[in-house]
Structures are given as structure tokens and as C-alpha cells.
Amino acid sequence: MSSRRETTTSTLRRLGAVAETVVSDLAAGRAALPRLAMGSDDEGVVHVGIDREGDVVRLDLDAHWRDALPPERLGAAVTDALARAAEIRTGDWASALPRPDAASPVRPTPPAAGPLVVPADGDTSRPVAVAPGPAGCVVRIAPGWAADADGDAVRDAVLAAVRTAAGGPGPVAAAGLGDVVGLQGRGHDTLAAAAAALPPFMRHSVLAAVERVHDVTTTALALPVSSQAVAGPALRDHASALRRCLHLVDRPAGLPEAAAAWAEAGVALTQGLARARSRPPVLGRLGRRLLRAAG
């Protein structure tokens, strides 16, 4: 029994080393990013900046934006500028990752702005609202408010609405193996879909990183541990990490942060299961001794 436990523990440590390599690659890609990725709308009057951490930290409106853009189009313009900034940042990050081929970089084609959704003009309590959308979010702005409000007030309100919230889902109280395997599958499919949307020359390196970590974690979850109870903390922490990963990938330009969280979760899982494997419960040892004595 002892030698088998040691073999499993060493396997988990080897898997953790693979995931740590992916963590290093992803971190190096983010370190190579420009300080700010700026995106603009088609009219060139709305400009959004996303920093290295994936946070929306800047939004500029040209002083005479109303001359080029009717108020009912402002929400779509902000959505468009945000999507372009997110795409530039994600493209810069994906381009910096190690890849086996030397394909010439090609800038991605910015996506078209999503359909404009205008809130009721009389709702002045929430003149700016943000909802999930294909590019991370869709910005909705009450046109009557945008037409009359001071330019700085419009800018500040829109920036406050689109600024990425620092929070996320809370930790999971408890998780069984089935729960974790289900979350693992969701995380893999969500990240793979996000990576598949990248241009071809970027796609392979990101997908390869996602798949390497997925192979590590699925293999680790299939290995025997001393008991479900002892492995419980590792499973609970991994479920919390996977929920955070799913939260991050839904943010504008969230793929780099989600991929990093994905890889770090794989490292933590293998380490946690290795600790659980090396510490069988006392009752389990006593039970085996009683069985041997009875035999």
C-alpha cells in the first residue's frame, strides 16, 4: 500500500510540474503586454483603455461627440470601442505565448458592434446599464440623458458602469468529486470556445495551454486518494477556482485572466491531492489493522 501511495503522489507532483510550466508561459505573455490597450468606435469619438490586469481603466469621449454620433448610438459606440480594446489586448497576449510555428502575425479583424438596445428613455435612475454580450458586455445608455447631460458626467457614468468589478463568486463551501468533474468540463469547454474565437495564428498556443492543463486535472481527479473526506479541501478549493475562472472569462478581455486562473487551479489541485494522498485518515489505518487482526 505504501509504495502505491508514493507512486500516486509522485504522479501528482509530475502533473503539477506540467501545469506550473503553463502558468509560467501565460505569465510571461501577460508581462509582455503594453501598459494599456486602447480601442475606438467606428466614428473615432469613443476610446476605451484596458490595462495589463484586464481592467477597464480609461474612457474618453471627444468633446464634440454629439456632432458625429446621435445619443441613441452612444451605447453601441462604447460597446464597439470596448470590444476592440479587448480584442487588441487579448491578441497581444496570445501573440506573446510560445508557439511551435513562425506564422506571420496578422491583426485580428475587429468585430462589428452588437445590436443596439436602448433602455426606456424615462428611466433616469439607471442611465447607463451593462449586460452580458458576445464581446464581454453590451452597454446601454438612455438617449435622453446622454443628449442633455454634461460631457464629463456622461464619461464618468459610462466608465463607472463598464469598469470591471474586482469581485467575483464567493468560495464554494463543499464540493464532491462529481461536482468538480462537472465544473472542470464546463471550464474546459468555455475556455476552448473563447480560444477558438482567436485568429488562427494565435489560436493554437492558447488551445494547447488549455488542453495541457485539462489533461493534468482530469488525470489527477482520476487518481486514487486515501479517502473522499481527506481529499475534500482540495476538491472544494478547486471548485472555487473553477467558478472564478468561469467568472473571469465572461469579462471583456477576460481570456488571459481566465487562462491563468485555469492553470493555477491545476497546480493547486495536484498539490492538494498530493497532500491528501500522503495523509491517510487515522480511522482508515485503524480499520485496516482491525481487518488484518480479524483475518
Short mmCIF file of C-alpha atoms in Angstrom, two decimals:
data_model
loop_
_atom_site.label_atom_id
_atom_site.label_comp_id
_atom_site.label_asym_id
_atom_site.label_seq_id
_atom_site.Cartn_x
_atom_site.Cartn_y
_atom_site.Cartn_z
CA MET A 1 0.00 0.00 0.00
CA SER A 2 2.80 2.40 0.89
CA SER A 3 4.63 2.05 -2.43
CA ARG A 4 1.39 2.53 -4.35
CA ARG A 5 0.67 5.71 -2.40
CA GLU A 6 4.14 7.02 -3.16
CA THR A 7 3.67 6.29 -6.86
CA THR A 8 0.40 8.19 -6.93
CA THR A 9 1.92 11.13 -5.03
CA SER A 10 4.88 11.33 -7.41
CA THR A 11 2.48 11.23 -10.37
CA LEU A 12 0.53 14.14 -8.92
CA ARG A 13 3.74 16.09 -8.43
CA ARG A 14 4.78 15.42 -12.02
CA LEU A 15 1.38 16.59 -13.26
CA GLY A 16 1.71 19.72 -11.11
CA ALA A 17 5.07 20.48 -12.74
CA VAL A 18 3.41 20.38 -16.17
CA ALA A 19 0.73 22.83 -15.01
CA GLU A 20 3.40 25.09 -13.49
CA THR A 21 5.07 25.32 -16.90
CA VAL A 22 1.79 26.53 -18.40
CA VAL A 23 1.44 29.08 -15.58
CA SER A 24 4.90 30.43 -16.40
CA ASP A 25 4.14 30.68 -20.12
CA LEU A 26 0.89 32.54 -19.53
CA ALA A 27 2.51 34.90 -17.03
CA ALA A 28 5.30 35.69 -19.49
CA GLY A 29 2.71 36.52 -22.13
CA ARG A 30 0.95 38.96 -19.84
CA ALA A 31 4.23 40.57 -18.74
CA ALA A 32 4.93 41.36 -22.40
CA LEU A 33 1.68 43.31 -22.81
CA PRO A 34 1.69 47.07 -23.41
CA ARG A 35 0.63 49.10 -20.37
CA LEU A 36 -2.70 49.96 -21.98
CA ALA A 37 -4.73 48.55 -24.90
CA MET A 38 -6.90 51.27 -26.46
CA GLY A 39 -9.88 50.68 -28.70
CA SER A 40 -12.12 53.16 -30.53
CA ASP A 41 -15.52 53.05 -32.21
CA ASP A 42 -16.01 53.42 -35.96
CA GLU A 43 -16.59 57.18 -35.69
CA GLY A 44 -13.44 57.63 -33.60
CA VAL A 45 -15.19 59.55 -30.83
CA VAL A 46 -15.26 56.92 -28.05
CA HIS A 47 -11.96 55.50 -26.77
CA VAL A 48 -11.65 52.74 -24.14
CA GLY A 49 -8.46 51.57 -22.39
CA ILE A 50 -7.86 48.18 -20.75
CA ASP A 51 -4.75 47.65 -18.61
CA ARG A 52 -2.47 44.61 -18.22
CA GLU A 53 -4.71 43.19 -15.50
CA GLY A 54 -7.75 43.22 -17.77
CA ASP A 55 -9.47 46.14 -16.03
CA VAL A 56 -11.23 48.93 -17.91
CA VAL A 57 -9.38 51.97 -16.55
CA ARG A 58 -9.93 54.66 -19.14
CA LEU A 59 -12.79 56.01 -21.24
CA ASP A 60 -12.55 59.18 -23.33
CA LEU A 61 -15.32 60.94 -25.21
CA ASP A 62 -14.36 63.53 -27.79
CA ALA A 63 -15.58 66.96 -26.77
CA HIS A 64 -17.84 67.21 -29.83
CA TRP A 65 -19.01 63.60 -29.90
CA ARG A 66 -22.65 64.65 -30.36
CA ASP A 67 -21.74 66.17 -33.75
CA ALA A 68 -20.63 62.77 -35.05
CA LEU A 69 -22.87 60.44 -33.06
CA PRO A 70 -26.56 60.68 -32.14
CA PRO A 71 -27.20 59.98 -28.44
CA GLU A 72 -29.10 56.80 -29.23
CA ARG A 73 -25.93 55.36 -30.79
CA LEU A 74 -23.62 56.12 -27.86
CA GLY A 75 -24.19 52.78 -26.12
CA ALA A 76 -23.33 50.85 -29.28
CA ALA A 77 -20.24 53.02 -29.80
CA VAL A 78 -18.98 52.30 -26.27
CA THR A 79 -19.68 48.58 -26.79
CA ASP A 80 -17.72 48.69 -30.06
CA ALA A 81 -14.74 50.54 -28.54
CA LEU A 82 -14.68 48.16 -25.57
CA ALA A 83 -14.75 45.12 -27.85
CA ARG A 84 -11.85 46.46 -29.90
CA ALA A 85 -9.74 47.25 -26.84
CA ALA A 86 -10.45 43.76 -25.50
CA GLU A 87 -9.53 42.17 -28.82
CA ILE A 88 -6.28 44.14 -29.08
CA ARG A 89 -5.25 43.18 -25.54
CA THR A 90 -6.16 39.51 -26.00
CA GLY A 91 -4.40 39.45 -29.36
CA ASP A 92 -1.23 40.97 -27.91
CA TRP A 93 -1.25 38.39 -25.11
CA ALA A 94 -1.91 35.41 -27.39
CA SER A 95 0.81 36.59 -29.79
CA ALA A 96 3.34 36.64 -26.93
CA LEU A 97 2.76 32.99 -25.97
CA PRO A 98 5.20 30.32 -27.19
CA ARG A 99 4.01 28.65 -30.37
CA PRO A 100 5.59 25.92 -32.49
CA ASP A 101 5.29 27.68 -35.82
CA ALA A 102 6.59 31.02 -37.01
CA ALA A 103 3.43 32.21 -38.71
CA SER A 104 3.44 35.89 -39.54
CA PRO A 105 1.27 37.89 -37.13
CA VAL A 106 -1.94 39.20 -38.65
CA ARG A 107 -4.00 41.72 -36.74
CA PRO A 108 -7.49 40.40 -35.96
CA THR A 109 -10.47 41.97 -37.69
CA PRO A 110 -12.47 43.96 -35.12
CA PRO A 111 -15.98 42.59 -34.61
CA ALA A 112 -18.94 44.63 -35.68
CA ALA A 113 -20.86 46.36 -32.93
CA GLY A 114 -23.67 44.27 -31.49
CA PRO A 115 -27.31 45.24 -31.87
CA LEU A 116 -28.22 48.46 -30.14
CA VAL A 117 -30.54 48.01 -27.17
CA VAL A 118 -31.98 51.29 -25.90
CA PRO A 119 -33.42 51.42 -22.36
CA ALA A 120 -36.63 53.27 -21.66
CA ASP A 121 -35.92 56.98 -22.02
CA GLY A 122 -37.76 57.77 -18.81
CA ASP A 123 -35.54 55.57 -16.62
CA THR A 124 -33.20 58.23 -15.24
CA SER A 125 -32.32 56.15 -12.16
CA ARG A 126 -30.03 53.97 -14.29
CA PRO A 127 -28.97 56.00 -17.33
CA VAL A 128 -26.16 53.53 -18.07
CA ALA A 129 -26.53 49.76 -17.82
CA VAL A 130 -24.20 46.92 -18.77
CA ALA A 131 -25.40 43.46 -19.77
CA PRO A 132 -23.53 40.31 -20.91
CA GLY A 133 -22.80 40.21 -24.62
CA PRO A 134 -20.68 38.43 -27.25
CA ALA A 135 -17.69 40.72 -26.67
CA GLY A 136 -17.94 40.63 -22.88
CA CYS A 137 -20.70 43.19 -22.40
CA VAL A 138 -23.25 45.38 -24.16
CA VAL A 139 -23.55 48.97 -22.92
CA ARG A 140 -27.00 50.51 -22.82
CA ILE A 141 -27.38 54.28 -22.42
CA ALA A 142 -30.61 56.24 -22.13
CA PRO A 143 -30.50 58.59 -25.12
CA GLY A 144 -32.43 61.42 -23.47
CA TRP A 145 -29.98 61.51 -20.58
CA ALA A 146 -26.97 61.31 -22.92
CA ALA A 147 -28.32 64.19 -25.01
CA ASP A 148 -28.74 66.55 -22.06
CA ALA A 149 -26.08 65.57 -19.51
CA ASP A 150 -22.73 67.32 -19.19
CA GLY A 151 -20.00 65.64 -21.25
CA ASP A 152 -17.82 64.85 -18.23
CA ALA A 153 -20.82 63.41 -16.38
CA VAL A 154 -21.56 61.12 -19.34
CA ARG A 155 -17.94 59.96 -19.49
CA ASP A 156 -17.70 59.35 -15.74
CA ALA A 157 -21.01 57.46 -15.58
CA VAL A 158 -20.15 55.25 -18.54
CA LEU A 159 -16.66 54.49 -17.19
CA ALA A 160 -18.09 53.62 -13.76
CA ALA A 161 -20.56 51.24 -15.41
CA VAL A 162 -18.08 49.41 -17.62
CA ARG A 163 -15.20 49.31 -15.14
CA THR A 164 -14.53 45.71 -14.32
CA ALA A 165 -15.66 44.76 -10.82
CA ALA A 166 -12.87 43.42 -8.65
CA GLY A 167 -15.12 40.87 -7.01
CA GLY A 168 -16.39 37.57 -8.24
CA PRO A 169 -18.15 34.47 -7.00
CA GLY A 170 -17.57 33.55 -3.37
CA PRO A 171 -15.76 30.37 -2.30
CA VAL A 172 -17.55 27.04 -2.51
CA ALA A 173 -18.47 25.62 0.90
CA ALA A 174 -18.13 21.98 -0.15
CA ALA A 175 -17.80 20.03 -3.39
CA GLY A 176 -17.79 16.34 -4.21
CA LEU A 177 -15.84 14.67 -6.98
CA GLY A 178 -18.84 14.72 -9.34
CA ASP A 179 -19.33 18.45 -8.79
CA VAL A 180 -15.70 19.17 -9.56
CA VAL A 181 -15.63 16.97 -12.67
CA GLY A 182 -18.73 18.78 -13.97
CA LEU A 183 -17.20 22.22 -13.33
CA GLN A 184 -13.96 21.05 -14.91
CA GLY A 185 -15.83 20.15 -18.08
CA ARG A 186 -17.64 23.48 -18.16
CA GLY A 187 -14.42 25.38 -17.62
CA HIS A 188 -12.66 23.49 -20.37
CA ASP A 189 -15.46 23.98 -22.89
CA THR A 190 -15.82 27.69 -22.09
CA LEU A 191 -12.10 28.41 -22.36
CA ALA A 192 -11.75 26.33 -25.52
CA ALA A 193 -14.63 28.24 -27.13
CA ALA A 194 -13.05 31.58 -26.18
CA ALA A 195 -9.68 30.47 -27.56
CA ALA A 196 -11.29 29.16 -30.76
CA ALA A 197 -12.53 32.69 -31.48
CA LEU A 198 -8.93 33.91 -31.79
CA PRO A 199 -7.32 34.29 -35.22
CA PRO A 200 -5.67 31.05 -36.41
CA PHE A 201 -2.07 32.09 -35.76
CA MET A 202 -2.89 32.79 -32.08
CA ARG A 203 -5.38 30.01 -31.50
CA HIS A 204 -3.06 27.01 -31.34
CA SER A 205 -0.84 28.20 -28.49
CA VAL A 206 -3.79 29.19 -26.29
CA LEU A 207 -5.72 26.00 -27.01
CA ALA A 208 -2.59 23.95 -26.32
CA ALA A 209 -2.21 25.60 -22.91
CA VAL A 210 -5.88 24.98 -22.07
CA GLU A 211 -5.68 21.34 -23.14
CA ARG A 212 -2.45 20.66 -21.26
CA VAL A 213 -3.98 21.86 -18.01
CA HIS A 214 -7.20 19.95 -18.72
CA ASP A 215 -5.24 16.74 -19.25
CA VAL A 216 -3.38 17.35 -15.97
CA THR A 217 -6.50 17.98 -13.92
CA THR A 218 -8.61 15.17 -15.38
CA THR A 219 -5.76 12.72 -14.80
CA ALA A 220 -5.30 14.00 -11.25
CA LEU A 221 -9.02 13.67 -10.49
CA ALA A 222 -8.96 10.06 -11.72
CA LEU A 223 -6.12 9.03 -9.38
CA PRO A 224 -6.99 7.28 -6.09
CA VAL A 225 -6.70 9.23 -2.86
CA SER A 226 -6.87 7.87 0.67
CA SER A 227 -10.49 8.97 1.10
CA GLN A 228 -13.04 11.44 -0.18
CA ALA A 229 -13.02 13.15 3.21
CA VAL A 230 -9.28 13.79 3.14
CA ALA A 231 -9.43 15.00 -0.48
CA GLY A 232 -12.40 17.26 0.34
CA PRO A 233 -10.43 20.50 0.90
CA ALA A 234 -8.59 20.10 -2.41
CA LEU A 235 -11.84 19.44 -4.26
CA ARG A 236 -13.58 22.37 -2.57
CA ASP A 237 -10.74 24.77 -3.40
CA HIS A 238 -10.63 23.54 -6.99
CA ALA A 239 -14.38 24.09 -7.39
CA SER A 240 -13.94 27.66 -6.10
CA ALA A 241 -11.08 28.25 -8.54
CA LEU A 242 -13.12 26.91 -11.46
CA ARG A 243 -16.05 29.19 -10.60
CA ARG A 244 -13.66 32.14 -10.58
CA CYS A 245 -12.29 31.06 -13.95
CA LEU A 246 -15.80 30.99 -15.44
CA HIS A 247 -16.43 34.46 -13.99
CA LEU A 248 -13.23 35.85 -15.48
CA VAL A 249 -13.74 34.54 -18.99
CA ASP A 250 -17.02 36.48 -19.22
CA ARG A 251 -15.24 39.81 -18.63
CA PRO A 252 -14.10 41.98 -21.53
CA ALA A 253 -10.62 40.73 -22.47
CA GLY A 254 -11.08 38.05 -19.81
CA LEU A 255 -9.36 35.17 -21.62
CA PRO A 256 -5.82 35.92 -20.33
CA GLU A 257 -7.01 36.11 -16.70
CA ALA A 258 -9.25 33.08 -17.07
CA ALA A 259 -6.47 31.02 -18.66
CA ALA A 260 -4.07 32.00 -15.87
CA ALA A 261 -6.65 31.08 -13.22
CA TRP A 262 -7.25 27.78 -15.04
CA ALA A 263 -3.56 26.87 -14.97
CA GLU A 264 -3.07 27.99 -11.37
CA ALA A 265 -6.10 25.89 -10.37
CA GLY A 266 -4.46 22.84 -11.95
CA VAL A 267 -1.29 23.40 -9.95
CA ALA A 268 -3.22 23.85 -6.70
CA LEU A 269 -5.34 20.75 -7.33
CA THR A 270 -2.36 18.48 -7.88
CA GLN A 271 -0.62 19.86 -4.80
CA GLY A 272 -3.75 19.49 -2.67
CA LEU A 273 -4.39 15.93 -3.80
CA ALA A 274 -0.74 15.04 -3.24
CA ARG A 275 -1.04 16.25 0.35
CA ALA A 276 -4.28 14.30 0.77
CA ARG A 277 -2.65 11.19 -0.68
CA SER A 278 0.25 11.39 1.75
CA ARG A 279 -2.04 11.68 4.81
CA PRO A 280 -4.46 8.76 5.06
CA PRO A 281 -7.06 9.18 7.81
CA VAL A 282 -6.38 7.63 11.22
CA LEU A 283 -9.65 5.71 11.15
CA GLY A 284 -8.68 4.22 7.82
CA ARG A 285 -5.41 2.92 9.26
CA LEU A 286 -7.17 1.53 12.33
CA GLY A 287 -9.78 -0.15 10.16
CA ARG A 288 -7.11 -1.88 8.08
CA ARG A 289 -5.34 -3.06 11.22
CA LEU A 290 -8.58 -4.48 12.61
CA LEU A 291 -9.25 -6.31 9.36
CA ARG A 292 -5.76 -7.79 9.38
CA ALA A 293 -6.16 -8.85 13.03
CA ALA A 294 -9.55 -10.42 12.30
CA GLY A 295 -8.13 -12.33 9.39
#
